[in-house]
PDB file of C-alpha atoms in Angstrom:
ATOM      1  CA  MET C   1      22.442  -6.848   7.212  1.00 52.00           C
ATOM      2  CA  ILE C   2      19.986  -9.077   9.074  1.00 61.00           C
ATOM      3  CA  THR C   3      16.460 -10.336   8.518  1.00 70.00           C
ATOM      4  CA  LEU C   4      14.352  -9.487  11.570  1.00 70.00           C
ATOM      5  CA  SER C   5      11.515 -11.677  12.817  1.00 74.00           C
ATOM      6  CA  LYS C   6       9.057 -11.701  15.723  1.00 77.00           C
ATOM      7  CA  GLU C   7      11.153 -14.272  17.523  1.00 78.00           C
ATOM      8  CA  ASP C   8      14.128 -11.895  17.722  1.00 81.00           C
ATOM      9  CA  GLY C   9      12.434  -9.686  20.320  1.00 83.00           C
ATOM     10  CA  PRO C  10      12.876  -5.891  20.481  1.00 88.00           C
ATOM     11  CA  ALA C  11      15.964  -4.390  18.809  1.00 85.00           C
ATOM     12  CA  ASP C  12      17.551  -1.519  20.720  1.00 87.00           C
ATOM     13  CA  LEU C  13      17.653   1.737  18.729  1.00 88.00           C
ATOM     14  CA  ALA C  14      20.008   3.538  21.129  1.00 86.00           C
ATOM     15  CA  GLY C  15      22.091   5.997  19.109  1.00 87.00           C
ATOM     16  CA  VAL C  16      19.624   5.981  16.199  1.00 90.00           C
ATOM     17  CA  THR C  17      18.168   9.478  15.785  1.00 92.00           C
ATOM     18  CA  HIS C  18      16.519   8.961  12.364  1.00 92.00           C
ATOM     19  CA  MET C  19      14.973   5.669  11.271  1.00 93.00           C
ATOM     20  CA  SER C  20      13.199   4.860   8.030  1.00 92.00           C
ATOM     21  CA  ILE C  21      11.044   1.913   7.056  1.00 92.00           C
ATOM     22  CA  GLY C  22      10.448   1.340   3.367  1.00 90.00           C
ATOM     23  CA  VAL C  23       8.188  -1.094   1.549  1.00 88.00           C
ATOM     24  CA  SER C  24       8.706  -2.400  -1.955  1.00 85.00           C
ATOM     25  CA  TRP C  25       6.664  -4.752  -4.076  1.00 80.00           C
ATOM     26  CA  ASP C  26       6.305  -5.886  -7.646  1.00 78.00           C
ATOM     27  CA  PRO C  27       2.987  -6.047  -9.489  1.00 71.00           C
ATOM     28  CA  THR C  28       1.937  -9.502 -10.583  1.00 65.00           C
ATOM     29  CA  SER C  29      -0.393 -10.817 -13.224  1.00 53.00           C
ATOM     30  CA  GLY C  30      -1.354 -13.710 -10.954  1.00 51.00           C
ATOM     31  CA  SER C  31      -2.125 -16.678 -13.160  1.00 47.00           C
ATOM     32  CA  SER C  32      -3.158 -14.464 -16.084  1.00 49.00           C
ATOM     33  CA  GLY C  33      -1.013 -14.565 -19.167  1.00 50.00           C
ATOM     34  CA  GLY C  34      -1.288 -12.789 -22.475  1.00 51.00           C
ATOM     35  CA  VAL C  35      -2.916  -9.381 -22.779  1.00 49.00           C
ATOM     36  CA  LEU C  36      -4.744  -9.544 -19.421  1.00 46.00           C
ATOM     37  CA  GLY C  37      -1.529 -10.418 -17.559  1.00 46.00           C
ATOM     38  CA  LYS C  38       0.365  -7.627 -19.302  1.00 49.00           C
ATOM     39  CA  LEU C  39      -2.398  -5.148 -18.454  1.00 45.00           C
ATOM     40  CA  MET C  40      -2.361  -6.185 -14.767  1.00 43.00           C
ATOM     41  CA  ARG C  41       1.426  -5.671 -14.598  1.00 46.00           C
ATOM     42  CA  THR C  42       1.091  -2.295 -16.356  1.00 47.00           C
ATOM     43  CA  VAL C  43      -1.658  -1.050 -14.045  1.00 49.00           C
ATOM     44  CA  GLY C  44       0.290  -2.318 -11.012  1.00 53.00           C
ATOM     45  CA  THR C  45      -0.814  -3.024  -7.468  1.00 67.00           C
ATOM     46  CA  ASP C  46      -1.562  -0.348  -4.882  1.00 74.00           C
ATOM     47  CA  LEU C  47      -0.250  -1.193  -1.438  1.00 82.00           C
ATOM     48  CA  ASP C  48       0.100   1.509   1.212  1.00 85.00           C
ATOM     49  CA  LEU C  49       2.608   1.927   4.039  1.00 90.00           C
ATOM     50  CA  ILE C  50       1.021   3.727   6.976  1.00 92.00           C
ATOM     51  CA  ALA C  51       2.621   4.772  10.273  1.00 95.00           C
ATOM     52  CA  ILE C  52       0.210   5.245  13.172  1.00 95.00           C
ATOM     53  CA  ALA C  53       1.436   7.224  16.178  1.00 96.00           C
ATOM     54  CA  MET C  54      -0.056   5.833  19.390  1.00 96.00           C
ATOM     55  CA  ALA C  55      -0.533   7.481  22.787  1.00 95.00           C
ATOM     56  CA  GLY C  56      -0.870   4.358  24.921  1.00 91.00           C
ATOM     57  CA  GLY C  57      -3.543   2.319  23.150  1.00 90.00           C
ATOM     58  CA  ASP C  58      -5.058   5.309  21.340  1.00 94.00           C
ATOM     59  CA  PRO C  59      -4.134   6.201  17.739  1.00 94.00           C
ATOM     60  CA  VAL C  60      -3.448   9.950  17.589  1.00 94.00           C
ATOM     61  CA  ARG C  61      -1.736  10.601  14.222  1.00 94.00           C
ATOM     62  CA  LEU C  62      -1.489   8.800  10.893  1.00 90.00           C
ATOM     63  CA  ALA C  63       1.311   9.202   8.314  1.00 92.00           C
ATOM     64  CA  GLY C  64       0.357   7.955   4.873  1.00 87.00           C
ATOM     65  CA  LEU C  65      -2.609   8.079   2.536  1.00 82.00           C
ATOM     66  CA  ASP C  66      -3.237  11.862   2.393  1.00 81.00           C
ATOM     67  CA  SER C  67      -1.160  12.847   5.438  1.00 87.00           C
ATOM     68  CA  LEU C  68       2.570  13.185   4.741  1.00 92.00           C
ATOM     69  CA  ASP C  69       3.684  15.139   7.873  1.00 94.00           C
ATOM     70  CA  PRO C  70       1.010  14.541  10.531  1.00 93.00           C
ATOM     71  CA  LEU C  71       3.072  15.952  13.429  1.00 95.00           C
ATOM     72  CA  GLY C  72       3.712  19.142  11.439  1.00 95.00           C
ATOM     73  CA  ASN C  73       7.373  19.250  12.480  1.00 97.00           C
ATOM     74  CA  GLY C  74       9.095  16.638  10.299  1.00 94.00           C
ATOM     75  CA  GLY C  75       9.158  14.072  13.110  1.00 95.00           C
ATOM     76  CA  LEU C  76       7.076  11.514  11.191  1.00 96.00           C
ATOM     77  CA  VAL C  77       7.194  11.901   7.406  1.00 95.00           C
ATOM     78  CA  HIS C  78       5.711   9.769   4.623  1.00 91.00           C
ATOM     79  CA  SER C  79       7.315   9.805   1.144  1.00 87.00           C
ATOM     80  CA  GLY C  80       3.989   9.826  -0.726  1.00 70.00           C
ATOM     81  CA  ASP C  81       1.700   7.302  -2.382  1.00 66.00           C
ATOM     82  CA  ASN C  82       3.003   4.869  -5.016  1.00 59.00           C
ATOM     83  CA  GLN C  83      -0.012   3.283  -6.689  1.00 58.00           C
ATOM     84  CA  THR C  84       1.725   0.739  -8.906  1.00 56.00           C
ATOM     85  CA  GLY C  85       4.771  -0.865  -7.229  1.00 53.00           C
ATOM     86  CA  LYS C  86       6.696  -0.286 -10.458  1.00 60.00           C
ATOM     87  CA  GLY C  87      10.325   0.778 -10.418  1.00 64.00           C
ATOM     88  CA  ALA C  88      13.412  -0.147  -8.428  1.00 65.00           C
ATOM     89  CA  GLY C  89      13.932   0.514  -4.731  1.00 69.00           C
ATOM     90  CA  ASP C  90      11.367   1.322  -2.078  1.00 78.00           C
ATOM     91  CA  ASP C  91       7.904   2.234  -3.288  1.00 79.00           C
ATOM     92  CA  GLU C  92       6.884   4.041  -0.088  1.00 87.00           C
ATOM     93  CA  THR C  93       8.910   5.117   2.965  1.00 89.00           C
ATOM     94  CA  VAL C  94       8.189   6.523   6.430  1.00 93.00           C
ATOM     95  CA  THR C  95      10.985   8.360   8.266  1.00 93.00           C
ATOM     96  CA  VAL C  96      10.970   9.024  12.004  1.00 96.00           C
ATOM     97  CA  GLU C  97      13.133  11.673  13.672  1.00 95.00           C
ATOM     98  CA  PHE C  98      12.812  10.506  17.257  1.00 96.00           C
ATOM     99  CA  SER C  99      13.754  13.826  18.919  1.00 95.00           C
ATOM    100  CA  LYS C 100      10.748  15.497  17.238  1.00 96.00           C
ATOM    101  CA  VAL C 101       8.185  12.881  18.314  1.00 97.00           C
ATOM    102  CA  PRO C 102       6.075  14.409  21.132  1.00 96.00           C
ATOM    103  CA  PRO C 103       6.469  12.751  24.555  1.00 96.00           C
ATOM    104  CA  ASN C 104       2.807  11.615  24.626  1.00 96.00           C
ATOM    105  CA  VAL C 105       3.503   9.307  21.641  1.00 97.00           C
ATOM    106  CA  THR C 106       4.494   5.985  23.202  1.00 96.00           C
ATOM    107  CA  SER C 107       4.783   3.910  20.016  1.00 96.00           C
ATOM    108  CA  ILE C 108       4.541   4.064  16.242  1.00 96.00           C
ATOM    109  CA  VAL C 109       2.948   1.107  14.445  1.00 95.00           C
ATOM    110  CA  PHE C 110       3.916   0.509  10.800  1.00 94.00           C
ATOM    111  CA  VAL C 111       1.115  -1.108   8.775  1.00 91.00           C
ATOM    112  CA  ALA C 112       1.073  -2.187   5.140  1.00 87.00           C
ATOM    113  CA  ALA C 113      -2.381  -2.375   3.617  1.00 86.00           C
ATOM    114  CA  ALA C 114      -4.073  -3.112   0.347  1.00 80.00           C
ATOM    115  CA  TYR C 115      -6.296  -0.236   1.370  1.00 71.00           C
ATOM    116  CA  LYS C 116      -8.123   0.662  -1.829  1.00 69.00           C
ATOM    117  CA  LYS C 117     -10.945  -1.470  -3.211  1.00 70.00           C
ATOM    118  CA  GLY C 118      -9.701  -4.124  -5.589  1.00 68.00           C
ATOM    119  CA  ALA C 119      -6.167  -4.080  -4.175  1.00 67.00           C
ATOM    120  CA  ALA C 120      -4.810  -7.167  -2.390  1.00 69.00           C
ATOM    121  CA  PHE C 121      -1.541  -8.691  -1.200  1.00 72.00           C
ATOM    122  CA  SER C 122      -2.252 -11.557  -3.563  1.00 72.00           C
ATOM    123  CA  LYS C 123      -1.889  -9.097  -6.478  1.00 73.00           C
ATOM    124  CA  ALA C 124       1.678  -8.214  -5.435  1.00 75.00           C
ATOM    125  CA  ARG C 125       4.832 -10.248  -5.135  1.00 76.00           C
ATOM    126  CA  ASN C 126       8.265  -9.850  -3.543  1.00 80.00           C
ATOM    127  CA  ILE C 127       6.839  -7.674  -0.761  1.00 82.00           C
ATOM    128  CA  SER C 128       9.761  -6.542   1.368  1.00 83.00           C
ATOM    129  CA  PHE C 129      10.187  -4.141   4.266  1.00 88.00           C
ATOM    130  CA  LYS C 130      13.566  -2.520   4.797  1.00 89.00           C
ATOM    131  CA  VAL C 131      14.765  -0.791   7.952  1.00 91.00           C
ATOM    132  CA  TYR C 132      17.266   2.051   7.549  1.00 90.00           C
ATOM    133  CA  ASP C 133      19.425   3.970  10.001  1.00 89.00           C
ATOM    134  CA  ALA C 134      19.462   7.522   8.648  1.00 85.00           C
ATOM    135  CA  THR C 135      21.394   9.006  11.576  1.00 87.00           C
ATOM    136  CA  GLY C 136      23.948  11.647  10.636  1.00 82.00           C
ATOM    137  CA  GLY C 137      22.568  12.274   7.157  1.00 78.00           C
ATOM    138  CA  SER C 138      23.707   9.039   5.531  1.00 79.00           C
ATOM    139  CA  VAL C 139      21.148   6.290   4.966  1.00 84.00           C
ATOM    140  CA  GLN C 140      22.204   2.696   5.567  1.00 86.00           C
ATOM    141  CA  GLN C 141      19.964  -0.355   5.323  1.00 85.00           C
ATOM    142  CA  VAL C 142      20.347  -2.349   8.534  1.00 85.00           C
ATOM    143  CA  ALA C 143      17.600  -4.988   8.309  1.00 83.00           C
ATOM    144  CA  ASP C 144      14.902  -6.683   6.233  1.00 84.00           C
ATOM    145  CA  ILE C 145      11.465  -7.869   7.354  1.00 83.00           C
ATOM    146  CA  TRP C 146       9.819 -10.409   5.046  1.00 78.00           C
ATOM    147  CA  PRO C 147       6.090 -11.025   5.517  1.00 73.00           C
ATOM    148  CA  SER C 148       4.434 -14.272   4.541  1.00 67.00           C
ATOM    149  CA  LEU C 149       2.937 -14.176   1.055  1.00 62.00           C
ATOM    150  CA  LEU C 150       0.583 -17.067   1.832  1.00 64.00           C
ATOM    151  CA  THR C 151      -2.300 -14.917   2.985  1.00 73.00           C
ATOM    152  CA  SER C 152      -5.579 -13.701   1.586  1.00 75.00           C
ATOM    153  CA  ASP C 153      -5.503 -10.849   4.130  1.00 81.00           C
ATOM    154  CA  ASN C 154      -5.144  -7.241   3.045  1.00 84.00           C
ATOM    155  CA  GLY C 155      -3.376  -5.815   6.108  1.00 85.00           C
ATOM    156  CA  CYS C 156      -0.046  -6.519   7.796  1.00 86.00           C
ATOM    157  CA  ALA C 157       1.129  -4.899  11.027  1.00 89.00           C
ATOM    158  CA  VAL C 158       4.812  -5.001  10.147  1.00 88.00           C
ATOM    159  CA  ALA C 159       6.674  -3.489  13.080  1.00 91.00           C
ATOM    160  CA  LYS C 160       6.374  -1.141  16.015  1.00 93.00           C
ATOM    161  CA  ALA C 161       8.817   1.453  17.363  1.00 95.00           C
ATOM    162  CA  VAL C 162       8.289   1.624  21.138  1.00 95.00           C
ATOM    163  CA  ARG C 163       9.470   4.406  23.445  1.00 95.00           C
ATOM    164  CA  ASN C 164      11.627   2.980  26.250  1.00 92.00           C
ATOM    165  CA  GLY C 165      12.533   5.844  28.577  1.00 88.00           C
ATOM    166  CA  GLN C 166      14.699   8.252  26.574  1.00 86.00           C
ATOM    167  CA  SER C 167      15.367   5.766  23.746  1.00 91.00           C
ATOM    168  CA  TRP C 168      13.364   3.596  21.362  1.00 94.00           C
ATOM    169  CA  GLN C 169      13.179  -0.083  20.443  1.00 93.00           C
ATOM    170  CA  LEU C 170      11.926  -1.732  17.256  1.00 92.00           C
ATOM    171  CA  GLU C 171       9.746  -4.846  17.495  1.00 90.00           C
ATOM    172  CA  VAL C 172       8.715  -6.950  14.527  1.00 89.00           C
ATOM    173  CA  ILE C 173       4.982  -7.748  14.630  1.00 88.00           C
ATOM    174  CA  ASN C 174       4.408  -9.320  11.186  1.00 85.00           C
ATOM    175  CA  THR C 175       0.736 -10.092  11.893  1.00 87.00           C
ATOM    176  CA  THR C 176      -1.798 -10.116   9.063  1.00 86.00           C
ATOM    177  CA  GLY C 177      -5.535  -9.515   9.148  1.00 86.00           C
ATOM    178  CA  LYS C 178      -8.519  -8.095   7.327  1.00 86.00           C
ATOM    179  CA  ILE C 179      -9.066  -4.343   7.095  1.00 86.00           C
ATOM    180  CA  LYS C 180     -12.256  -2.918   5.628  1.00 85.00           C
ATOM    181  CA  GLN C 181     -10.964  -1.260   2.495  1.00 78.00           C
ATOM    182  CA  GLY C 182     -11.306   2.511   2.329  1.00 79.00           C
ATOM    183  CA  ASP C 183     -12.135   2.770   6.077  1.00 85.00           C
ATOM    184  CA  GLU C 184      -9.523   4.843   7.942  1.00 86.00           C
ATOM    185  CA  GLN C 185     -11.111   4.032  11.332  1.00 89.00           C
ATOM    186  CA  ALA C 186     -10.802   0.289  10.597  1.00 88.00           C
ATOM    187  CA  LEU C 187      -7.167   0.837   9.671  1.00 86.00           C
ATOM    188  CA  MET C 188      -6.465   2.561  12.993  1.00 87.00           C
ATOM    189  CA  ARG C 189      -8.363  -0.107  14.958  1.00 89.00           C
ATOM    190  CA  PHE C 190      -6.191  -2.726  13.241  1.00 88.00           C
ATOM    191  CA  ALA C 191      -3.083  -1.035  14.710  1.00 86.00           C
ATOM    192  CA  VAL C 192      -4.455  -0.960  18.265  1.00 86.00           C
ATOM    193  CA  ASN C 193      -3.028  -3.682  20.552  1.00 74.00           C
ATOM    194  CA  LYS C 194      -0.365  -4.694  18.036  1.00 73.00           C
TER     195      LYS C 194
END
């Protein structure tokens, strides 16, 4: 297993027919102890993993939030919303079956966002993105992407799958920024040019 970074450049996905990206995080009480800290850990932190299918520079489909199968054919599928970060393993996952992605989709941008009001990266810890090769029915973790936790931003463009002829490549973006919370258009604009 490897930890991918921006500096690594695009990773070739030749031979990979199904790829998944999962995000996991743990709720934190920040600097609060006692009852308030316990309550914050119990309530959890709501981060969201969103995959945005792009046709050139134009967002055309969004997997996540309320849309679990935006292509309608199982080509881009979101596991569903986890609003707390509690529990072991990935909290949210997006799976891509490359053969079912329409030819007009040139890339898929994976964004993590503290999308709902009151949510923030600073209220989560141990944020980790895992890349899986799910080709052939078995799922194997092949890489980690670790974002910086030293940010007051609420959005992170994590990675981008880019169509390269008949195959795909995966590029790590790992760029943070501000997204207007609750604004789906702002979320899609954040993914443009990443």
